[in-house]
Amino acid sequence: MIGVELRKMLRSRRTWVTILLINALPTLVGVLLAVTDLGPRPGSGPAFLSAVLSDGTLFPLAAVAIVLPLFLPTAVAVVAGEAIAGEAQAGTLRYVLARPVGRTRLLVAKLVSVVVFVILAVLVVALSAYVLGSFLLGDQPVSASVSGTTLTSGQIAWRTALALGYAVLSMLGVAAIALFLSTIVESPLAAAMGALAVLIGSSLLLTLDAANSLSPFLPTRYWLSFIDLFRDPILWRNVVRGTGLQLAYVAVFLGAAWAHFTTKDITD
Amino acid sequence: MIRTENLTKRYRAVVAVDQIDLDVREGDIYGFLGANGSGKTTTVRMLLGLAFATSGDIAITGQPMPKSRSTVLPMIGSLVEGPAAYGRLSGRNNLALFDAINATGVRRSRRTRIEEALDRVGLGGVDSRPVKTYSLGMRQRLGLAGAILRTPRLLILDEPTNGLDPQGIREIRDLLLDMNQQGTTVFLSSHLLAEVEQTCSRVGVLDRGRLVLQDDLATLTAPTGRTFVRTPDVAEAQRVLSSPVTALSDDSLLVETDDPGAVNTTLVRAGVRVLELGPERHTLEDVVLAATQSGTDSMARP
């Protein structure tokens, strides 16, 4: 079943168009930086962007930081929201389940397919940013660490890999929420919008001092903590918390999706 | 093959299916009749484990459903409330995908199985255009191809001829009869009396969620023990016949005897002109209409 879901996702033209669209913004930013040579001042603008003019190998990180807050989660919400509700809307859900496919298995296959989508999207963004960065942007190593010390290129490479992994992980919560909504509502669009509403709400609450006590539990709280991987030494605390939080979201919402989906009448 | 006991489905206050005891035997072509909204589709969904019964039991090939769905469902081909397919893929790719979904099928023979199924439903020559460009009839055929893809032991079909032209209906009927000959039990849910009458060996009739009738078609439409006569000389015929006679109209009458031969001899000897003569039979329509009330889609004033 997982194989079939992956095949469906990878063969769909929409998957690749979405990834290209996600990739469009960091590419545009990279080209603009290269052409104008006007970087943001250090400490302002998206993370790492001020450094890429001198060191292009940091651009993959900057690119991921650009798509992480909005583009990537939007795409994840749409893809995951489509998962069950889309099949129900097309009428194929009843035939898939009568084949038979266990409902639990279907849910897991859908989640795996969404995760693979996120991995693909992050890899495409990072790779094209790497190519763009090495050809168009600077090649002088700068003090890459946020703490001011210089990291070797080997250190940068594996910390970048860790950061990409963390970005993928950060999307798990959205995916689980959208998947849960997808088992409840009939329209894939409604499921995607619902998940996005949660994210927007979360981002808004993070700016509010009165909501401080909630912030460790908000799904977007630790998204940008991958910057901590570039401190010297690495500051693990928030990265670990972020990982735990995302896994907790998966456990809760996948559990809820499972509880609802396995006991519901399929009436599409 | 299919047995249900007190199968009931309640949606809040509405009882959609009310304590039905289905009995479909191996080798049957079972016609499941009922007006729109009488609970046919809900029953089919429960049989396939898509909807859960409020109470009652289902057994298919002796195994409880939905508990044994993973062993029972691979034996069943189904078509529920119209066909569905992934619109962007071709018919062949759709079948390949559905075949791959459950890995019980042998992978090597997938292509042959798909071509065979397409041939059987009359889509063998279809090209690679996406399903979203198919006509309703083609979609219906593709849905059927999906249902018969693994030569199931049991076919559960909900309105399988929906959207087909008379020629297509004929082809599908022949296909079902052919599959039945080869040992597939067919459960055919329909509101088309003619379709059921021409295809089925056994009939169940659902009325507002209740199974009001379940019997062999041959029994239901057996001769009634009376003889039907059409003649222009009604009065003359009534005079010469010894059995009690009911005049139906200006030119036809019913004789209370199960021996049409004797009636014929008497009439001809007396010089009565006989246009038509034979044992009286109820049509399936008579039987069904007598057993049911009007469907839930008619909202006439009481």
XYZ file of C-alpha atoms in Angstrom:
570
model
C 0.000 0.000 0.000
C 2.812 2.384 0.860
C 4.356 1.615 -2.526
C 1.097 2.421 -4.304
C 0.695 5.696 -2.431
C 4.257 6.717 -3.263
C 3.771 5.798 -6.890
C 0.592 7.859 -7.031
C 2.335 10.841 -5.424
C 5.524 10.664 -7.486
C 3.679 10.174 -10.753
C 1.370 13.084 -10.196
C 2.330 16.170 -12.118
C 0.900 18.293 -9.334
C 3.531 17.045 -6.888
C 6.343 18.327 -9.055
C 4.639 21.594 -9.961
C 4.120 22.267 -6.247
C 7.772 21.563 -5.482
C 8.894 23.832 -8.306
C 6.643 26.599 -7.023
C 8.030 26.204 -3.503
C 11.474 26.429 -5.004
C 10.670 29.566 -6.987
C 10.896 31.997 -4.076
C 14.386 31.106 -2.772
C 15.627 30.967 -6.366
C 14.265 34.434 -7.015
C 15.842 35.707 -3.797
C 19.189 34.142 -4.730
C 19.185 35.651 -8.200
C 18.195 39.072 -6.861
C 21.004 38.963 -4.301
C 23.534 37.936 -6.924
C 22.442 40.593 -9.386
C 22.081 43.522 -7.013
C 24.709 42.509 -4.475
C 22.432 44.008 -1.825
C 22.286 41.641 1.127
C 20.197 42.257 4.210
C 22.123 43.666 7.145
C 23.334 40.994 9.556
C 20.620 40.195 12.049
C 17.755 41.270 9.816
C 15.857 39.336 7.137
C 15.632 35.553 6.943
C 18.292 33.554 8.762
C 21.719 33.200 7.091
C 20.712 35.443 4.227
C 23.105 38.213 5.215
C 26.019 35.763 5.007
C 25.323 34.194 1.614
C 26.705 37.078 -0.415
C 30.148 36.232 0.853
C 29.683 32.485 1.295
C 27.370 30.846 -1.245
C 27.560 27.419 0.411
C 25.293 28.782 3.128
C 22.530 29.474 0.644
C 20.809 26.075 1.016
C 20.224 26.910 4.672
C 18.974 30.373 3.809
C 16.667 28.883 1.186
C 15.166 26.416 3.641
C 14.729 29.243 6.141
C 12.843 31.181 3.468
C 10.335 28.421 2.623
C 9.918 27.010 6.126
C 7.550 29.556 7.656
C 4.883 29.606 4.927
C 5.491 27.924 1.587
C 6.426 24.499 2.832
C 3.691 24.168 5.482
C 1.079 25.377 2.986
C 2.090 22.680 0.531
C 2.167 20.073 3.291
C -1.306 21.096 4.456
C -2.660 20.813 0.926
C -1.066 17.433 0.240
C -2.025 15.948 3.603
C -5.487 17.496 3.547
C -6.052 15.778 0.236
C -5.093 12.379 1.651
C -8.426 10.920 2.777
C -10.896 13.658 1.839
C -9.557 13.725 -1.727
C -10.099 9.991 -2.156
C -13.545 10.334 -0.622
C -14.431 13.169 -2.969
C -13.279 11.204 -6.020
C -15.228 8.171 -4.777
C -12.129 5.985 -4.852
C -11.941 5.640 -1.063
C -14.639 2.965 -0.927
C -12.930 0.945 -3.636
C -9.540 1.229 -1.960
C -11.013 0.060 1.351
C -12.960 -2.766 -0.302
C -9.838 -4.100 -2.006
C -9.233 -4.453 0.987
C -6.801 -2.076 2.572
C -6.895 -1.808 6.346
C -7.903 1.675 7.390
C -4.916 1.966 9.713
C -2.593 0.947 6.925
C -4.117 3.494 4.597
C -3.572 6.275 7.144
C 0.044 5.282 7.709
C 0.668 5.006 3.963
C -0.761 8.479 3.467
C 1.437 9.930 6.214
C 4.525 8.246 4.777
C 3.688 9.637 1.369
C 3.368 13.156 2.821
C 6.706 12.797 4.621
C 8.382 11.656 1.412
C 6.882 14.681 -0.291
C 8.400 16.974 2.355
C 11.802 15.284 2.022
C 11.667 15.718 -1.740
C 10.664 19.355 -1.453
C 13.413 20.150 1.074
C 16.020 18.314 -0.996
C 15.028 20.078 -4.195
C 15.126 23.456 -2.455
C 18.485 22.731 -0.828
C 20.110 21.281 -3.943
C 19.030 24.018 -6.293
C 20.057 26.583 -3.697
C 23.427 24.867 -3.437
C 23.936 25.015 -7.195
C 22.792 28.618 -7.340
C 24.877 29.529 -4.322
C 28.090 28.031 -5.638
C 27.761 29.594 -9.075
C 26.284 33.001 -8.415
C 27.111 33.880 -4.841
C 30.328 34.469 -2.922
C 32.947 31.860 -2.176
C 34.764 33.309 0.820
C 34.151 31.314 3.972
C 32.746 33.572 6.627
C 32.292 32.977 10.289
C 29.448 30.625 9.655
C 28.598 29.940 13.233
C 26.091 32.257 14.769
C 28.386 32.495 17.770
C 31.087 34.112 15.669
C 33.565 31.259 15.430
C 34.499 29.780 12.058
C 33.230 26.334 11.126
C 35.133 24.027 8.787
C 33.369 23.133 5.548
C 32.985 19.586 6.852
C 31.235 20.898 9.950
C 29.002 23.078 7.810
C 28.102 20.124 5.601
C 26.905 17.836 8.344
C 25.229 20.596 10.298
C 23.380 21.551 7.112
C 22.267 17.935 6.714
C 21.025 17.957 10.312
C 19.205 21.215 9.703
C 17.461 19.836 6.607
C 16.397 16.794 8.598
C 15.056 19.067 11.308
C 13.102 21.071 8.732
C 11.455 17.868 7.498
C 10.659 16.894 11.051
C 9.091 20.291 11.713
C 6.489 19.589 9.043
C 5.259 16.381 10.724
C 2.909 18.249 13.039
C 1.153 20.091 10.196
C 0.959 16.872 8.231
C -0.682 15.026 11.125
C -3.159 17.842 11.787
C -4.145 18.061 8.109
C -4.437 14.285 7.881
C -6.685 14.236 10.929
C -8.911 16.955 9.465
C -8.917 15.070 6.184
C -10.635 12.113 7.872
C -13.290 14.403 9.309
C -14.342 16.854 6.617
C -15.527 15.931 3.160
C -13.609 18.560 1.254
C -9.813 18.399 0.868
C -9.691 22.174 0.698
C -11.403 22.510 4.075
C -8.891 20.119 5.638
C -5.944 22.089 4.236
C -7.420 25.406 5.329
C -8.101 24.039 8.797
C -4.496 22.982 9.218
C -3.268 26.344 7.953
C -5.569 28.128 10.380
C -3.917 26.223 13.227
C -0.484 27.342 12.007
C -1.482 30.960 11.595
C -3.075 30.912 15.024
C 0.086 29.402 16.445
C 2.320 32.050 14.842
C 0.077 34.794 16.137
C 0.046 33.460 19.689
C 3.860 33.308 19.617
C 4.011 37.075 19.222
C 1.788 37.592 22.238
C 3.377 37.940 25.660
C 0.109 36.950 27.313
C 0.337 33.571 25.589
C 3.813 32.832 26.897
C 2.687 29.854 28.918
C 1.279 28.258 25.774
C 4.265 28.818 23.570
C 6.211 25.601 24.342
C 3.213 23.671 22.989
C 2.583 25.631 19.807
C 3.434 23.708 16.638
C 5.448 26.526 15.054
C 7.383 27.419 18.232
C 10.625 25.580 17.423
C 10.530 25.661 13.631
C 13.452 28.053 13.275
C 15.469 26.411 16.033
C 17.639 24.764 13.417
C 19.681 27.960 13.606
C 20.860 26.659 16.975
C 22.667 23.897 15.123
C 25.062 26.556 13.891
C 26.037 27.839 17.298
C 29.385 26.825 18.641
C 28.969 24.537 20.486
C 25.584 23.392 19.187
C 22.707 24.452 21.408
C 20.605 21.314 21.476
C 17.901 22.299 23.923
C 15.334 23.794 21.520
C 16.108 21.353 18.733
C 15.382 18.465 21.081
C 12.237 20.139 22.374
C 11.105 20.852 18.815
C 11.632 17.230 17.839
C 9.723 15.999 20.858
C 6.907 18.449 20.223
C 6.510 17.413 16.576
C 6.478 13.731 17.536
C 3.868 14.482 20.179
C 1.697 16.212 17.569
C 2.030 13.190 15.299
C 1.104 10.829 18.129
C -1.935 12.853 19.193
C -3.363 13.714 15.777
C -2.550 10.446 14.049
C -4.128 8.729 17.041
C -7.222 10.902 16.742
C -7.342 10.339 12.979
C -7.044 6.608 13.559
C -9.742 6.566 16.232
C -12.123 8.496 14.033
C -11.355 6.894 10.687
C -11.432 3.269 11.804
C -14.891 3.610 13.324
C -16.544 5.811 10.754
C -19.041 4.813 8.088
C -17.686 5.481 4.621
C -20.526 7.293 2.886
C -18.808 9.153 0.056
C -22.688 -17.271 0.590
C -24.147 -14.214 2.266
C -26.194 -14.541 5.412
C -27.340 -11.741 7.629
C -29.259 -11.980 10.846
C -31.294 -9.077 12.186
C -29.008 -6.719 10.305
C -29.948 -3.213 11.381
C -28.566 0.217 10.625
C -29.866 3.228 12.467
C -28.881 6.823 11.776
C -30.002 8.632 14.901
C -33.803 8.408 14.736
C -33.982 6.989 11.209
C -33.879 3.233 10.766
C -32.299 2.755 7.331
C -32.093 -1.021 7.448
C -34.418 -2.859 9.770
C -33.611 -6.376 10.953
C -33.071 -8.007 7.603
C -32.167 -11.665 7.181
C -30.546 -12.067 3.796
C -29.871 -15.532 2.484
C -27.837 -15.620 -0.695
C -26.776 -19.114 -1.699
C -23.675 -20.169 -3.524
C -24.290 -20.024 -7.285
C -27.224 -17.619 -7.049
C -27.724 -14.550 -9.094
C -29.512 -12.682 -6.364
C -31.570 -9.665 -7.292
C -31.765 -7.180 -4.440
C -34.698 -4.961 -5.300
C -36.027 -1.870 -3.656
C -37.146 1.656 -4.375
C -34.729 4.539 -4.095
C -33.967 5.162 -0.444
C -35.164 1.767 0.701
C -31.784 0.878 2.207
C -30.150 -1.107 -0.613
C -26.922 0.844 -0.735
C -26.625 0.995 3.046
C -26.932 -2.785 3.112
C -24.296 -3.178 0.400
C -21.958 -0.872 2.318
C -22.413 -2.971 5.440
C -21.727 -6.168 3.508
C -18.461 -4.687 2.290
C -17.413 -3.439 5.715
C -17.621 0.213 4.657
C -20.425 1.020 7.067
C -20.876 -0.593 10.452
C -24.114 -2.248 11.464
C -25.937 -0.889 14.497
C -26.846 -4.446 15.409
C -27.123 -7.863 13.827
C -24.618 -10.137 12.144
C -23.194 -10.625 8.675
C -21.489 -13.774 7.492
C -19.955 -14.103 4.054
C -18.775 -17.593 3.080
C -19.417 -18.425 6.702
C -16.984 -15.851 8.047
C -18.151 -12.935 10.166
C -17.974 -9.456 8.671
C -16.467 -6.967 9.175
C -14.214 -8.968 11.513
C -12.820 -11.206 8.772
C -12.659 -8.490 6.154
C -9.034 -9.190 5.279
C -9.839 -12.761 4.214
C -13.364 -12.170 2.904
C -12.959 -9.015 0.834
C -10.250 -10.360 -1.510
C -12.851 -12.880 -2.734
C -15.336 -10.143 -3.555
C -15.539 -7.857 -6.553
C -17.724 -4.833 -6.001
C -19.323 -1.831 -7.579
C -20.928 0.542 -5.083
C -22.993 3.577 -6.048
C -21.326 4.149 -9.357
C -17.779 3.589 -10.507
C -14.851 5.722 -9.382
C -11.349 6.056 -10.736
C -8.384 8.397 -10.648
C -9.357 10.829 -13.390
C -5.858 11.751 -14.492
C -4.770 8.159 -15.107
C -5.725 5.944 -18.010
C -8.126 3.043 -17.542
C -5.270 0.536 -17.648
C -3.218 2.441 -15.095
C -6.233 2.663 -12.822
C -6.712 -1.087 -12.932
C -2.992 -1.645 -12.360
C -3.095 0.642 -9.349
C -6.140 -1.045 -7.835
C -4.601 -4.426 -8.503
C -1.388 -3.390 -6.769
C -3.190 -1.974 -3.735
C -3.633 -5.345 -2.190
C -0.693 -7.588 -2.810
C -2.673 -10.835 -2.959
C -2.628 -10.722 -6.749
C 0.259 -12.288 -8.633
C 2.302 -9.491 -10.062
C 3.526 -11.280 -13.163
C 0.051 -11.982 -14.469
C -1.202 -8.457 -13.766
C -0.998 -7.268 -17.362
C -2.812 -10.338 -18.728
C -5.477 -10.067 -16.060
C -6.065 -6.410 -16.858
C -6.318 -7.003 -20.613
C -8.660 -9.931 -20.021
C -10.921 -7.899 -17.744
C -10.972 -5.019 -20.234
C -11.887 -7.420 -23.042
C -14.708 -8.914 -21.017
C -16.344 -5.551 -20.372
C -15.828 -4.429 -23.958
C -13.017 -1.940 -23.343
C -10.203 -4.027 -24.825
C -9.448 -1.456 -27.504
C -9.353 1.579 -25.222
C -6.323 3.842 -25.644
C -4.312 5.617 -22.973
C -6.484 8.689 -22.579
C -7.277 9.660 -19.003
C -10.441 8.389 -17.351
C -11.785 11.912 -16.875
C -12.509 11.980 -20.618
C -14.538 8.742 -20.453
C -18.300 8.703 -20.970
C -20.539 7.473 -18.149
C -20.959 4.129 -19.902
C -17.199 3.697 -20.273
C -16.664 4.507 -16.610
C -19.272 1.957 -15.685
C -17.512 -0.656 -17.800
C -14.172 0.240 -16.255
C -15.705 -0.109 -12.792
C -16.956 -3.560 -13.733
C -13.527 -4.484 -15.068
C -12.111 -3.539 -11.684
C -14.718 -5.706 -9.963
C -13.984 -8.820 -12.026
C -10.222 -8.277 -12.160
C -9.450 -11.149 -9.831
C -12.226 -13.550 -10.888
C -14.011 -13.114 -7.563
C -16.162 -15.810 -5.967
C -18.755 -13.202 -5.166
C -19.711 -10.106 -7.102
C -21.585 -7.390 -5.225
C -22.893 -4.927 -7.762
C -24.960 -1.849 -7.033
C -26.823 -0.625 -10.145
C -24.205 -2.011 -12.568
C -26.013 -1.006 -15.757
C -26.492 2.623 -14.770
C -25.586 4.856 -17.704
C -25.353 2.068 -20.257
C -27.314 1.955 -23.501
C -29.581 -1.046 -24.263
C -26.769 -2.736 -26.170
C -24.424 -2.266 -23.212
C -27.004 -3.518 -20.731
C -27.343 -6.654 -22.823
C -23.564 -7.158 -22.871
C -23.258 -6.747 -19.125
C -26.133 -9.136 -18.531
C -24.412 -11.729 -20.698
C -21.163 -11.127 -18.825
C -22.859 -11.702 -15.463
C -24.576 -14.864 -16.663
C -21.286 -16.098 -18.069
C -19.411 -15.436 -14.832
C -22.190 -17.100 -12.897
C -21.844 -20.178 -15.117
C -18.190 -20.290 -14.168
C -19.066 -20.324 -10.490
C -19.311 -16.702 -9.380
C -22.205 -15.862 -7.110
C -23.720 -12.521 -8.052
C -25.482 -10.124 -5.696
C -27.173 -7.548 -7.894
C -28.731 -4.556 -6.232
C -31.090 -2.695 -8.513
C -34.329 -0.818 -8.812
C -34.811 -2.004 -12.387
C -37.359 -4.811 -12.266
C -36.784 -5.878 -15.844
C -33.060 -6.211 -15.290
C -33.575 -8.426 -12.258
C -36.308 -10.469 -13.911
C -34.082 -11.252 -16.890
C -30.941 -12.033 -14.936
C -31.653 -13.306 -11.459
C -32.493 -16.687 -10.010
C -33.424 -15.386 -6.576
C -34.966 -12.142 -5.428
C -35.047 -10.168 -2.218
C -37.233 -7.104 -1.947
C -36.481 -4.273 0.417
C -39.170 -1.813 1.434
C -38.300 1.064 3.743
C -35.486 -0.902 5.279
C -37.415 -4.125 5.742
C -36.933 -7.285 3.715
C -40.537 -7.942 2.717
C -39.896 -10.763 0.292
C -37.161 -13.279 -0.408
C -37.676 -16.231 -2.689
C -36.699 -17.951 -5.898
C -37.807 -16.018 -8.954
C -39.341 -19.191 -10.388
C -41.549 -19.538 -7.312
C -42.614 -15.920 -7.317
C -43.591 -15.965 -10.981
C -44.997 -19.514 -10.962
C -48.415 -20.096 -12.586
C -51.198 -18.930 -10.304
C -53.477 -21.875 -11.032
C -55.726 -19.829 -13.263
C -55.909 -19.696 -17.030
C -55.938 -16.500 -19.027
C -58.014 -16.354 -22.180
C -58.336 -13.596 -24.757
C -61.309 -13.898 -27.060
C -63.774 -11.582 -28.763
C -66.615 -13.871 -27.664
C -66.481 -13.353 -23.900
C -70.130 -14.085 -23.202
C -70.095 -17.248 -25.273
C -66.964 -18.475 -23.513
C -68.464 -17.837 -20.082
C -71.477 -19.911 -21.079
C -69.584 -23.010 -22.277
C -66.915 -23.206 -19.545
C -67.683 -25.298 -16.463
C -65.070 -23.684 -14.144
C -65.837 -20.321 -12.520
C -64.859 -17.479 -14.818
C -64.015 -13.836 -14.148
C -64.377 -11.458 -17.020
C -61.480 -9.019 -17.048
C -62.470 -6.799 -19.931
C -64.352 -6.788 -23.250
C -62.055 -9.390 -24.721
C -60.315 -11.283 -21.915
C -61.186 -13.470 -18.973
C -59.683 -15.635 -16.251
C -60.701 -19.221 -15.722
C -60.276 -20.883 -12.324
C -58.385 -23.918 -13.526
C -54.766 -24.866 -13.914
C -55.382 -26.846 -17.100
C -55.180 -24.507 -20.097
C -55.361 -27.505 -22.438
C -58.841 -28.470 -21.246
C -60.040 -24.869 -21.488
C -58.734 -24.648 -25.015
C -60.432 -27.873 -26.108
C -63.776 -26.790 -24.635
C -63.660 -23.368 -26.249
C -62.596 -24.585 -29.670
C -65.230 -27.336 -29.701
C -67.889 -24.725 -28.919
C -66.645 -22.576 -31.800
C -65.332 -19.786 -29.561
C -62.576 -17.797 -31.267
C -59.422 -17.930 -29.103
C -56.837 -15.208 -29.695
C -54.577 -16.013 -26.786
C -54.589 -18.611 -24.027
C -52.211 -19.742 -21.316
C -51.547 -20.162 -17.614
C -51.761 -16.898 -15.703
C -48.456 -15.758 -14.210
C -47.650 -12.849 -11.982
C -44.909 -10.672 -13.350
C -42.157 -9.681 -10.964
C -43.605 -6.196 -11.108
C -46.965 -7.408 -9.752
C -45.207 -9.259 -6.952
C -42.992 -6.357 -5.990
C -45.694 -3.714 -6.160
C -47.983 -5.865 -4.038
C -45.264 -6.227 -1.401
C -44.066 -2.636 -1.218
C -45.170 0.941 -0.810
C -43.954 3.850 -2.873
C -40.318 4.918 -2.584
C -39.000 7.589 -0.274
C -38.287 9.924 -3.167
C -41.981 10.500 -3.716
C -43.227 13.134 -1.323
C -46.938 13.062 -2.062
C -49.360 14.599 0.429
C -50.852 11.996 2.749
